XYZ file of C-alpha atoms in Angstrom:
764
model
C -4.265 28.637 -11.551
C -7.214 28.030 -9.275
C -5.942 27.625 -5.707
C -8.005 25.573 -3.271
C -7.603 26.384 0.423
C -8.724 24.277 3.339
C -10.263 26.268 6.164
C -11.778 25.497 9.469
C -15.206 26.676 8.498
C -17.205 26.563 5.321
C -17.767 30.307 5.275
C -14.046 30.963 5.505
C -13.478 28.520 2.655
C -16.013 30.332 0.472
C -14.465 33.687 1.261
C -11.017 32.390 0.351
C -12.329 30.947 -2.885
C -14.067 34.191 -3.826
C -10.892 36.093 -3.010
C -8.838 33.887 -5.319
C -11.333 34.161 -8.149
C -11.373 37.937 -7.884
C -7.615 38.241 -7.550
C -7.078 37.507 -11.241
C -4.324 35.446 -12.824
C -0.917 35.614 -11.113
C 2.177 36.927 -12.799
C 4.095 34.602 -15.043
C 6.239 32.296 -12.994
C 4.367 33.227 -9.806
C 1.642 31.384 -7.924
C -0.591 32.724 -5.202
C -2.478 30.784 -2.601
C -4.424 31.596 0.544
C -4.467 29.738 3.814
C -6.281 30.496 7.078
C -4.237 31.116 10.144
C -4.046 28.776 13.126
C -4.103 25.549 11.054
C -2.485 22.515 12.595
C 0.729 20.932 11.385
C 0.301 18.976 8.170
C -2.726 20.930 6.884
C -2.946 20.992 3.090
C -2.172 24.266 1.319
C -1.562 23.450 -2.355
C -0.210 20.846 -4.749
C 2.911 22.592 -5.984
C 4.186 19.654 -8.009
C 1.039 19.638 -10.125
C 0.645 23.403 -10.373
C 4.259 23.905 -11.437
C 4.218 20.981 -13.842
C 7.077 19.170 -12.112
C 7.758 15.465 -12.176
C 6.977 14.386 -8.638
C 9.307 11.393 -8.833
C 12.327 13.692 -9.362
C 11.620 16.257 -6.664
C 13.884 14.627 -4.128
C 16.761 14.108 -6.577
C 16.455 17.698 -7.790
C 16.412 18.983 -4.195
C 13.070 20.773 -4.459
C 12.836 23.090 -1.476
C 11.613 26.383 -0.048
C 14.331 28.969 0.345
C 13.879 31.417 3.200
C 15.973 33.981 4.958
C 18.424 32.870 7.572
C 16.761 32.683 10.970
C 13.247 33.003 9.590
C 10.598 30.630 10.840
C 9.553 27.978 8.331
C 5.762 28.131 8.526
C 5.256 26.100 5.329
C 7.053 23.087 3.906
C 6.973 20.855 0.819
C 6.497 17.092 0.840
C 9.064 15.787 -1.656
C 7.165 12.554 -2.173
C 4.029 14.149 -3.610
C 4.845 17.859 -4.067
C 2.216 18.964 -1.515
C 2.704 22.313 0.228
C 1.599 21.916 3.844
C 1.597 23.816 7.120
C 4.786 23.123 8.997
C 3.954 25.084 12.143
C 0.981 27.079 13.377
C 0.650 30.494 11.742
C -0.550 33.386 13.893
C -1.435 36.168 11.553
C -1.269 38.792 14.275
C 2.301 37.683 15.017
C 3.481 37.362 11.426
C 1.934 40.613 10.197
C 1.493 43.483 12.627
C -1.380 45.794 11.972
C -4.008 45.570 9.295
C -3.755 45.057 5.589
C -2.965 41.974 3.581
C -0.630 39.488 5.237
C 1.521 37.651 2.678
C 4.140 34.985 3.014
C 6.602 35.215 0.123
C 8.074 31.836 -0.762
C 10.962 31.154 -3.094
C 10.822 27.630 -4.493
C 14.013 26.206 -5.865
C 14.636 23.085 -7.887
C 18.037 22.016 -9.199
C 19.371 20.085 -12.192
C 18.662 22.329 -13.951
C 18.281 25.194 -11.508
C 14.802 26.758 -11.680
C 13.222 29.383 -9.465
C 9.535 29.862 -8.712
C 7.897 32.582 -6.670
C 4.853 31.757 -4.570
C 2.772 34.084 -2.419
C 0.625 32.665 0.342
C -1.875 35.022 1.947
C -2.592 34.300 5.560
C -6.303 34.791 6.041
C -7.492 36.122 9.348
C -9.916 34.091 11.410
C -11.939 35.455 14.281
C -9.745 34.097 17.029
C -9.712 37.259 19.184
C -12.533 39.032 21.028
C -12.603 42.829 21.410
C -11.122 44.078 24.708
C -11.136 47.407 26.506
C -8.064 48.840 28.192
C -9.999 49.056 31.482
C -12.956 47.169 32.765
C -14.492 50.298 34.285
C -14.351 53.916 33.224
C -15.285 57.015 35.176
C -16.801 59.791 33.090
C -17.456 63.129 34.765
C -20.240 65.204 33.215
C -21.364 68.618 34.445
C -25.005 68.919 35.239
C -25.068 71.966 33.033
C -24.078 69.966 29.940
C -26.304 70.756 27.039
C -28.333 68.197 25.206
C -26.431 66.578 22.341
C -23.082 66.969 24.055
C -20.672 64.251 22.983
C -18.270 62.413 25.237
C -15.704 60.125 23.512
C -15.317 56.735 25.095
C -12.344 54.415 25.303
C -12.089 52.243 22.208
C -11.960 48.491 22.317
C -8.981 46.722 20.726
C -9.216 43.645 18.511
C -6.014 42.273 16.860
C -8.091 40.684 14.128
C -8.573 42.586 10.921
C -11.309 43.261 8.477
C -14.726 42.065 9.501
C -13.177 40.157 12.393
C -12.117 43.392 14.083
C -14.382 45.723 16.098
C -17.457 46.267 14.011
C -19.831 48.180 16.316
C -20.631 49.192 19.905
C -23.786 48.811 21.986
C -24.917 50.661 25.086
C -27.130 49.251 27.738
C -30.596 50.922 27.912
C -30.763 54.109 30.021
C -32.773 57.308 30.018
C -29.976 59.851 29.642
C -27.413 58.728 27.097
C -27.288 57.258 23.631
C -24.357 55.838 21.660
C -22.996 56.968 18.323
C -20.358 54.934 16.473
C -17.763 56.809 14.390
C -15.260 55.547 11.788
C -11.629 56.638 11.674
C -9.521 57.120 8.565
C -8.158 53.592 8.902
C -11.735 52.212 8.995
C -11.529 51.474 12.683
C -14.552 52.192 14.882
C -14.882 54.252 18.062
C -17.892 55.265 20.146
C -19.150 58.559 21.579
C -21.649 58.980 24.378
C -24.362 61.527 23.490
C -26.394 63.317 26.154
C -30.098 62.894 25.391
C -31.650 64.243 28.618
C -30.632 66.971 31.011
C -28.826 65.867 34.114
C -29.722 66.870 37.626
C -27.094 66.177 40.219
C -29.565 66.580 43.053
C -31.771 63.849 41.658
C -29.112 61.343 40.547
C -25.414 61.890 41.084
C -24.187 58.676 39.355
C -25.314 56.857 36.206
C -24.062 53.339 35.351
C -24.137 52.025 31.768
C -22.593 48.950 30.088
C -20.631 49.439 26.874
C -20.298 46.374 24.595
C -17.909 46.098 21.626
C -18.823 43.600 18.901
C -16.684 42.274 16.021
C -17.993 41.158 12.620
C -16.697 37.616 12.738
C -18.664 34.422 12.612
C -19.424 33.560 15.300
C -19.578 37.038 16.737
C -17.224 37.876 19.611
C -17.633 40.730 22.059
C -16.065 42.584 24.949
C -17.626 44.843 27.634
C -16.663 47.739 29.887
C -18.627 49.477 32.695
C -18.948 53.235 32.449
C -19.566 55.213 35.635
C -21.006 58.672 34.789
C -20.584 61.109 37.648
C -22.700 64.306 37.525
C -20.746 67.377 38.643
C -21.806 70.846 39.710
C -22.084 73.383 36.979
C -18.877 74.664 35.358
C -19.903 77.433 33.094
C -17.211 77.018 30.402
C -15.328 74.064 28.991
C -12.000 74.176 27.104
C -12.018 74.323 23.330
C -9.275 73.405 20.821
C -8.390 75.625 17.907
C -9.531 72.864 15.538
C -10.894 69.385 16.015
C -8.220 67.725 13.933
C -4.516 68.406 13.265
C -2.085 66.966 10.759
C 1.712 67.033 10.907
C 4.590 65.410 9.044
C 7.620 64.005 10.810
C 10.735 62.287 9.425
C 11.095 58.783 10.691
C 14.626 59.394 11.933
C 13.563 62.237 14.207
C 15.309 61.885 17.583
C 13.536 61.503 20.886
C 12.355 64.799 22.349
C 11.420 66.259 18.977
C 8.395 68.534 19.140
C 5.613 67.007 17.101
C 2.939 69.660 17.563
C 1.961 72.436 19.948
C -1.705 72.011 20.903
C -3.703 74.906 22.215
C -7.046 74.860 23.981
C -8.708 77.832 25.627
C -11.119 78.181 28.545
C -12.968 81.415 29.230
C -13.089 80.772 32.953
C -10.601 82.240 35.325
C -8.557 80.708 38.063
C -8.533 76.951 38.344
C -11.540 76.731 36.094
C -9.477 78.277 33.316
C -6.270 76.245 33.808
C -6.121 73.477 31.194
C -4.437 70.086 31.407
C -3.650 67.969 28.345
C -3.477 64.194 28.146
C -4.107 61.244 25.867
C -7.721 60.253 25.702
C -8.844 56.733 26.113
C -8.876 56.299 22.322
C -5.076 56.368 22.101
C -3.710 52.827 21.455
C -0.780 51.484 23.484
C 1.663 51.873 20.588
C 0.906 55.614 20.441
C 1.516 56.006 24.150
C 4.937 54.306 23.657
C 6.021 56.671 20.899
C 4.602 60.025 21.981
C 4.223 62.086 25.110
C 1.819 64.952 25.888
C 2.989 67.674 28.243
C 0.078 68.225 30.636
C 0.594 71.973 31.145
C 1.980 73.200 27.822
C 0.077 70.987 25.409
C 3.225 70.024 23.556
C 3.246 66.616 21.919
C 6.824 65.270 22.039
C 8.444 62.260 20.435
C 9.354 59.674 23.026
C 10.207 56.534 21.093
C 11.818 55.604 17.806
C 9.714 55.901 14.708
C 9.821 53.395 11.875
C 8.200 54.273 8.593
C 8.445 50.677 7.434
C 6.369 49.543 10.400
C 3.727 52.262 10.393
C 3.627 55.344 8.196
C 0.752 57.037 10.046
C -0.013 57.484 13.707
C -3.358 58.776 14.983
C -3.271 60.542 18.328
C -6.330 61.461 20.438
C -5.623 64.203 22.960
C -8.041 65.595 25.491
C -8.027 68.855 27.385
C -9.936 69.792 30.525
C -9.731 72.529 33.115
C -8.762 72.071 36.718
C -11.987 73.336 38.147
C -14.688 71.229 39.720
C -16.969 69.348 37.406
C -14.363 69.677 34.588
C -15.412 68.316 31.256
C -12.812 66.982 28.813
C -12.774 67.919 25.155
C -10.946 65.962 22.460
C -8.974 66.470 19.281
C -7.282 64.205 16.778
C -3.661 64.542 15.643
C -2.588 62.687 12.514
C 1.218 62.203 12.378
C 2.444 61.341 8.892
C 5.926 59.861 8.811
C 8.358 60.782 6.074
C 10.572 57.972 4.830
C 14.312 58.512 5.019
C 16.979 56.326 3.560
C 17.855 54.678 6.838
C 17.852 51.065 5.682
C 20.684 49.681 3.648
C 19.829 47.012 1.086
C 19.814 43.481 2.388
C 21.498 40.859 0.195
C 20.395 37.301 0.879
C 21.785 34.264 -0.858
C 18.635 32.217 -1.049
C 20.313 29.372 -2.918
C 23.842 28.514 -3.898
C 24.681 25.627 -6.206
C 28.348 25.165 -5.409
C 30.757 23.892 -6.317
C 30.217 24.479 -10.009
C 31.641 22.083 -12.595
C 34.427 23.573 -14.662
C 32.782 22.334 -17.859
C 29.468 24.055 -17.050
C 28.209 25.845 -20.176
C 27.762 29.631 -20.186
C 24.446 30.629 -18.662
C 24.543 28.012 -15.908
C 22.742 29.305 -12.801
C 25.074 29.357 -9.815
C 23.040 31.174 -7.162
C 19.713 32.870 -6.517
C 20.076 36.198 -4.731
C 17.324 38.286 -3.157
C 17.840 41.994 -2.486
C 15.460 43.819 -0.162
C 15.299 47.427 1.010
C 12.721 48.260 3.651
C 12.601 51.883 2.581
C 10.012 53.152 0.128
C 10.125 55.138 -3.080
C 13.578 55.798 -4.452
C 15.048 54.812 -1.113
C 13.701 51.309 -1.648
C 14.741 50.861 -5.272
C 17.904 48.826 -5.492
C 20.411 48.025 -8.223
C 22.694 45.031 -7.937
C 25.945 44.164 -9.725
C 28.949 41.864 -9.451
C 32.604 42.804 -9.301
C 34.823 43.035 -12.390
C 37.073 40.378 -13.901
C 34.924 37.408 -13.004
C 33.136 35.060 -15.432
C 29.744 35.703 -13.800
C 26.860 38.133 -14.195
C 23.545 38.917 -12.524
C 20.257 38.512 -14.339
C 16.989 39.840 -12.943
C 14.375 37.136 -12.542
C 11.592 38.528 -10.328
C 11.228 41.770 -8.478
C 14.262 42.116 -6.209
C 15.474 38.651 -7.211
C 18.543 37.919 -9.299
C 20.238 34.834 -10.634
C 24.014 34.589 -10.777
C 25.030 32.824 -13.989
C 28.277 31.981 -15.755
C 29.320 34.019 -18.790
C 32.109 31.808 -20.125
C 33.739 28.429 -19.678
C 35.645 27.840 -16.440
C 39.007 26.160 -15.961
C 39.738 24.808 -12.505
C 43.400 24.324 -13.328
C 43.730 28.082 -13.893
C 41.356 29.402 -11.199
C 40.178 26.820 -8.644
C 37.982 29.273 -6.706
C 36.269 32.607 -7.256
C 35.401 35.225 -4.658
C 32.526 37.105 -6.257
C 31.694 40.487 -4.771
C 28.002 41.425 -5.014
C 27.165 45.104 -4.533
C 23.630 46.324 -3.823
C 23.005 50.097 -3.983
C 19.710 51.928 -3.406
C 18.567 55.105 -5.139
C 18.365 57.205 -2.001
C 20.336 60.323 -1.255
C 22.860 59.614 -0.011
C 22.811 56.106 -1.450
C 23.371 53.211 0.908
C 25.518 50.309 -0.255
C 25.745 46.724 0.893
C 28.475 44.383 -0.282
C 28.471 40.648 0.068
C 31.112 38.146 -1.028
C 30.178 34.779 -2.424
C 32.850 32.094 -2.589
C 32.370 29.791 -5.570
C 34.671 26.767 -5.737
C 35.155 25.163 -9.133
C 34.711 21.401 -9.216
C 37.165 19.378 -11.260
C 36.266 17.268 -14.272
C 38.621 14.855 -15.960
C 39.626 17.093 -18.850
C 43.410 16.712 -18.654
C 45.348 13.620 -19.668
C 48.484 12.625 -17.726
C 51.769 14.070 -18.996
C 55.164 12.444 -18.524
C 58.047 14.598 -17.333
C 60.189 13.495 -20.293
C 59.224 12.752 -23.904
C 61.202 9.495 -23.653
C 63.483 7.724 -21.206
C 66.896 6.144 -21.826
C 68.022 3.607 -19.244
C 71.478 2.002 -19.063
C 71.661 -1.307 -17.227
C 74.905 -3.198 -16.545
C 74.699 -6.787 -17.649
C 74.639 -9.586 -15.099
C 72.252 -7.496 -12.969
C 70.471 -9.116 -10.062
C 66.850 -10.131 -10.856
C 64.354 -7.825 -9.147
C 66.724 -4.861 -9.029
C 65.293 -1.386 -9.717
C 66.504 -0.057 -13.040
C 64.685 3.288 -13.357
C 61.604 5.276 -12.443
C 59.120 7.096 -14.675
C 56.863 9.883 -13.484
C 53.835 11.663 -14.922
C 51.735 14.614 -13.779
C 48.011 15.295 -14.079
C 46.812 18.858 -13.378
C 43.385 17.556 -12.358
C 42.636 16.861 -8.698
C 41.389 14.079 -6.466
C 40.633 10.846 -8.284
C 41.071 12.528 -11.656
C 44.735 13.056 -10.761
C 45.396 9.614 -9.281
C 47.717 7.823 -11.714
C 48.461 4.155 -12.211
C 51.371 2.903 -14.326
C 51.458 -0.177 -16.521
C 53.578 -1.701 -19.288
C 51.992 -2.165 -22.701
C 51.903 -5.676 -24.103
C 54.725 -6.610 -26.438
C 57.524 -9.072 -27.121
C 61.299 -8.958 -26.802
C 63.121 -11.593 -28.831
C 59.946 -13.627 -28.960
C 59.342 -13.424 -25.210
C 56.592 -11.334 -23.527
C 57.869 -8.022 -22.262
C 56.444 -8.906 -18.842
C 59.165 -11.557 -18.440
C 61.881 -8.898 -18.695
C 60.660 -5.914 -16.673
C 57.829 -4.975 -14.323
C 56.550 -1.660 -12.965
C 55.024 -0.541 -9.681
C 51.559 0.735 -10.608
C 51.596 3.418 -7.891
C 55.143 4.791 -7.916
C 56.317 4.115 -11.477
C 59.473 2.269 -10.351
C 60.626 -0.293 -12.898
C 62.382 -3.552 -12.018
C 64.347 -6.074 -14.059
C 62.872 -9.556 -13.732
C 65.880 -11.401 -15.150
C 69.631 -11.056 -15.418
C 70.498 -9.437 -18.732
C 73.380 -10.625 -20.950
C 75.047 -8.130 -23.246
C 76.198 -10.942 -25.544
C 72.544 -12.017 -26.027
C 70.598 -8.735 -26.035
C 72.112 -5.283 -26.205
C 69.018 -3.012 -26.208
C 65.245 -3.096 -26.284
C 62.383 -0.669 -25.729
C 59.053 -0.825 -23.934
C 55.918 1.319 -23.790
C 54.825 2.585 -20.349
C 51.277 3.894 -19.892
C 50.045 6.285 -17.184
C 46.265 6.315 -16.696
C 44.195 8.431 -14.308
C 41.188 7.260 -12.294
C 38.683 9.713 -13.788
C 35.586 8.855 -15.756
C 36.183 8.322 -18.540
C 39.851 7.620 -17.798
C 42.566 9.431 -19.751
C 46.048 8.055 -20.409
C 49.429 8.857 -21.935
C 52.291 6.667 -23.204
C 56.052 7.067 -23.135
C 58.843 4.989 -24.676
C 61.580 3.652 -22.403
C 64.797 2.663 -24.169
C 66.846 0.135 -22.188
C 70.515 -0.306 -23.121
C 72.537 -3.203 -21.696
C 76.132 -2.315 -20.808
C 78.891 -4.877 -21.321
C 81.076 -6.182 -18.511
C 84.506 -7.836 -18.935
C 83.112 -11.244 -18.178
C 84.558 -13.216 -21.161
C 88.321 -13.961 -21.700
C 89.680 -13.773 -25.263
C 89.787 -17.072 -27.214
C 92.229 -17.792 -30.055
C 90.681 -19.671 -32.919
C 92.681 -21.600 -35.637
C 92.660 -19.781 -38.904
C 93.309 -21.568 -42.203
C 94.243 -19.985 -45.520
C 95.487 -21.544 -48.744
C 98.902 -20.413 -49.973
C 99.124 -19.189 -53.521
C 102.004 -19.494 -55.997
C 102.765 -15.805 -55.778
C 103.048 -15.876 -51.957
C 106.502 -15.707 -50.424
C 107.982 -18.952 -49.188
C 108.391 -17.514 -45.687
C 105.443 -15.891 -43.851
C 105.161 -14.196 -40.472
C 101.676 -13.656 -38.956
C 101.066 -11.692 -35.735
C 97.518 -11.805 -34.210
C 96.413 -9.525 -31.348
C 93.079 -9.850 -29.499
C 91.879 -6.955 -27.253
C 88.601 -6.706 -25.310
C 86.638 -3.562 -24.443
C 86.741 -3.959 -20.675
C 88.185 -1.650 -18.103
C 91.064 -2.214 -17.935
C 91.379 -3.690 -21.414
C 92.987 -7.133 -21.682
C 94.815 -8.366 -24.781
C 96.732 -11.331 -26.137
C 99.083 -11.679 -29.129
C 100.401 -14.630 -31.117
C 103.114 -14.841 -33.826
C 103.116 -17.445 -36.563
C 106.309 -18.131 -38.603
C 105.622 -20.147 -41.725
C 108.002 -21.757 -44.323
C 106.546 -23.073 -47.529
C 108.163 -26.123 -49.272
C 107.250 -28.125 -52.342
C 107.244 -31.590 -50.810
C 107.054 -32.872 -47.327
C 108.499 -36.317 -46.651
C 106.559 -36.807 -43.484
C 103.655 -34.969 -41.940
C 104.357 -33.885 -38.448
C 101.659 -34.388 -35.895
C 100.146 -31.300 -34.388
C 99.756 -33.128 -31.120
C 96.215 -31.966 -30.930
C 95.255 -34.928 -28.860
C 98.243 -34.799 -26.616
C 97.801 -33.126 -23.304
C 99.557 -32.982 -20.045
C 98.057 -34.357 -16.916
C 95.673 -31.931 -15.225
C 97.793 -31.696 -12.115
C 100.693 -30.538 -14.239
C 98.866 -28.137 -16.512
C 96.948 -26.466 -13.736
C 99.943 -25.642 -11.601
C 101.328 -22.199 -12.307
C 104.904 -22.901 -10.906
C 105.173 -25.820 -13.338
C 105.738 -23.388 -16.202
C 109.016 -22.249 -14.694
C 110.079 -25.846 -14.130
C 109.275 -26.744 -17.725
C 111.282 -23.812 -19.036
C 114.282 -24.824 -16.948
C 113.888 -28.451 -17.996
C 113.601 -27.504 -21.659
C 116.726 -25.390 -21.459
C 118.612 -28.135 -19.709
C 117.520 -30.762 -22.234
C 118.381 -28.511 -25.155
C 121.795 -27.763 -23.749
C 122.474 -31.431 -22.946
C 121.305 -32.517 -26.383
C 123.524 -29.916 -28.062
C 126.461 -30.909 -25.962
C 125.865 -34.565 -26.813
C 125.838 -33.791 -30.537
C 129.064 -31.842 -30.289
C 130.766 -34.566 -28.300
C 129.504 -37.259 -30.618
C 130.714 -35.329 -33.657
C 134.110 -34.805 -32.131
C 134.505 -38.495 -31.283
C 133.570 -39.643 -34.763
C 135.920 -37.207 -36.361
C 138.750 -38.357 -34.153
C 138.033 -42.026 -34.908
C 138.089 -41.388 -38.639
C 141.481 -39.745 -38.396
C 142.973 -42.652 -36.653
C 141.546 -45.124 -39.122
C 143.060 -43.271 -42.020
C 146.521 -43.451 -40.606
C 147.288 -40.145 -39.649
C 145.014 -38.451 -42.117
C 143.780 -35.355 -40.428
C 140.120 -34.511 -40.250
C 139.215 -30.986 -40.519
C 136.727 -30.145 -37.925
C 133.387 -29.962 -39.439
C 131.909 -26.586 -40.037
C 128.432 -26.265 -38.835
C 126.215 -23.588 -40.183
C 122.965 -22.490 -38.799
C 120.088 -22.014 -41.075
C 119.309 -18.444 -41.533
C 116.060 -17.423 -39.887
C 114.333 -14.622 -38.067
C 114.715 -14.263 -34.377
C 111.373 -13.611 -32.691
C 110.773 -10.346 -30.960
C 111.549 -10.498 -27.251
C 108.098 -9.059 -26.613
C 106.340 -12.057 -28.151
C 104.815 -14.303 -25.579
C 104.412 -17.381 -27.669
C 105.775 -18.545 -30.997
C 105.129 -21.606 -32.959
C 107.675 -22.947 -35.498
C 106.557 -25.380 -38.075
C 109.525 -27.185 -39.516
C 109.492 -28.634 -42.990
C 112.546 -30.745 -43.806
C 113.158 -30.838 -47.493
C 116.395 -30.854 -49.446
C 115.528 -27.457 -50.903
C 114.876 -25.834 -47.593
C 117.940 -27.183 -45.827
C 121.058 -25.152 -45.859
C 124.290 -26.992 -46.936
C 127.826 -25.997 -46.249
C 130.453 -28.144 -48.056
C 133.937 -28.750 -46.699
C 136.985 -28.391 -48.863
C 136.907 -30.846 -51.736
C 139.674 -32.967 -50.435
C 137.719 -33.494 -47.313
C 134.396 -34.295 -48.971
C 132.437 -32.708 -46.217
C 128.897 -31.404 -46.665
C 126.558 -30.067 -44.052
C 122.942 -29.292 -43.926
C 121.444 -27.202 -41.137
C 117.984 -26.335 -40.012
C 117.467 -23.898 -37.227
C 114.229 -23.963 -35.357
C 113.363 -20.817 -33.412
C 111.490 -21.112 -30.158
C 109.369 -18.266 -28.862
C 111.474 -17.527 -25.871
C 113.801 -14.638 -25.485
C 116.862 -16.808 -25.006
C 116.090 -19.860 -27.198
C 119.413 -21.348 -28.370
C 120.132 -22.013 -31.987
C 120.315 -25.683 -32.945
C 122.579 -26.598 -35.838
C 122.607 -29.947 -37.595
C 125.955 -30.879 -39.016
C 126.994 -33.710 -41.302
C 130.429 -35.192 -42.118
C 131.018 -36.859 -45.433
C 127.337 -37.042 -46.099
C 126.503 -38.779 -42.876
C 124.367 -36.697 -40.542
C 125.314 -36.221 -36.948
C 121.686 -37.001 -35.999
C 119.318 -39.225 -37.715
C 116.082 -37.814 -39.065
C 114.070 -39.726 -36.438
C 116.166 -38.260 -33.639
C 115.747 -34.774 -34.953
C 111.944 -35.134 -35.321
C 111.686 -36.428 -31.756
C 113.511 -33.343 -30.569
C 111.177 -31.108 -32.491
C 108.051 -32.904 -31.194
C 109.123 -32.565 -27.561
C 109.809 -28.873 -28.109
C 106.390 -28.216 -29.623
C 104.670 -30.139 -26.824
C 106.386 -28.075 -24.171
C 105.462 -24.855 -25.911
C 101.803 -25.794 -26.114
C 101.735 -26.607 -22.433
C 103.276 -23.246 -21.608
C 100.674 -21.468 -23.780
C 97.738 -23.245 -22.167
C 98.954 -22.346 -18.704
C 99.394 -18.730 -19.638
C 95.852 -18.566 -21.065
């Protein structure tokens, strides 16, 4: 793309434009711009949003940003509202890029959702913001009066931190009649000046010559710097020192220690004595950096290493050494020493995580970009070539995007429930010998998604609740687990809609939505409902929410809260049935302890019944009598007493009548009547209650006849009461006349039945 740069001057703008047009198209995925140095904050550089084809409205949401190394100054920034790349802080080219050459700012632009990486290079163009300067404002140059015409005397060079045409372009010398100026070019295209003798000197005529040296740069506008040169004419010194060669070249490894001999210089002087003793030193052409790194021994001419070399900072150093004798009117001669540095593998690769998109969703598809990693090695050649890889047994891999840039992507689906976090080891290894290795660990947490439904601890629940429970009492608790985390694992419990015996299930039980505790809302009755089931749902708070159901079976347990009740049972007698029946009924509940009741029924079947006896169903004792438990004993005693008295009365009455009949018949004797009891079954002593239903018919009565001469006949019925010691009652008759009338006997029976019923009711 065509990159438009805003400069301070029109000429600079045109130069930048020409540079961009000549630079050719950038590499795919890479943009290149140019910006002058020293621009103020907010100066326009480029419209990245338009050049990259990005939607400007989404830049902020996608976190569009410039990724730089930790601690690096952010000279440029992006406006997320319009995608404009602008100057964030003033750029000083001489500070950002030491030395000459092209000064580039490498920017890594990152945009997320999806993650995309762009590489942008911004060249910082030099402006002429520095004037040439000399190390000293005044120089003293000693020249022998015997110097030949054309002799050259190197001068101190001016320094200009600008580069290209903005650096020192030429020198000028003020007009004089003895010297001219010749400008030379070094191997690095820098300029230096030499003073050339044009006219013979005569110390007796003029001992000192003053000239003004001016250094000019090529910038617009032109800047300059000056230095005064004081030329002192000395007496003749026949010979001057001479080096073996005007220029030397040596190679030195960059890791050479201090004190290492760089080169042994040798200059000779044909004179003897002090005029032949030579001293070595740096000439005025030597820059300050050279003086920091190297040292020249004045007497021996050895050049020694003084500082620490760095191939990555400067691969070539140019030294200017001069030699002159110690005699009067000594003239210095110069030589150049080029020190080539050899790169050694002294820099380990640098691994920089320029962007990390963590945590990563566990449902991220394979190929999702997790991080952008830059790997740099300041060495050159094989020492600067780097390979990068990740550790084994991790679902990630590195893919090369740009030179020395990699993207860390997923290779398979992730599962947070299995591995919630990965520690990915990234190893960078250069190709040097020996190879240097750098390892960096990247922690990648896995973010949870709601991909697991709740799971109950049991497939179903069975709950046993005793009847007559208190409303609101806790009856059970259900619990579910969700392997997800945070809100995806937060569970709420509820009861599904339904009906129990036509009533909503919510009227029977409720559940605490947070804890899963279930409560009975009403008192349950085993006799009304013995079991029911409900559906409980556990639902998480994820999006979308997931749920699970479980069935809870509730069984109501019976309590012994109902006494047995005897009901009247009717059955028709058939012709083939026996005339006498005995029926025993026992009722037992299921309580603890179990309670029971028994009843015995003795039945006699007759053909005809002269009179139906009342069952006294409507007869009842007063409440104060029936409710008193000691009254039962009193009734038993009273019944026994009445029975005994009644029997005694019958016997006495029978005896009196028999005696009266004897007297009336004049001495005729009356055989005492023989009374026979009706045969019957005696109840078991264990029976609590017995009911006897008497049917008085001629066929059912038993008759015992007296001897014929007496004409006695007797009929007996024997009722049996359900008491262990119930006396037998015999009904006797003499000469066909009963001892008791039928009405009297029925009254006796009615009273007996009434008493028995009262006793039964009290016992129940």
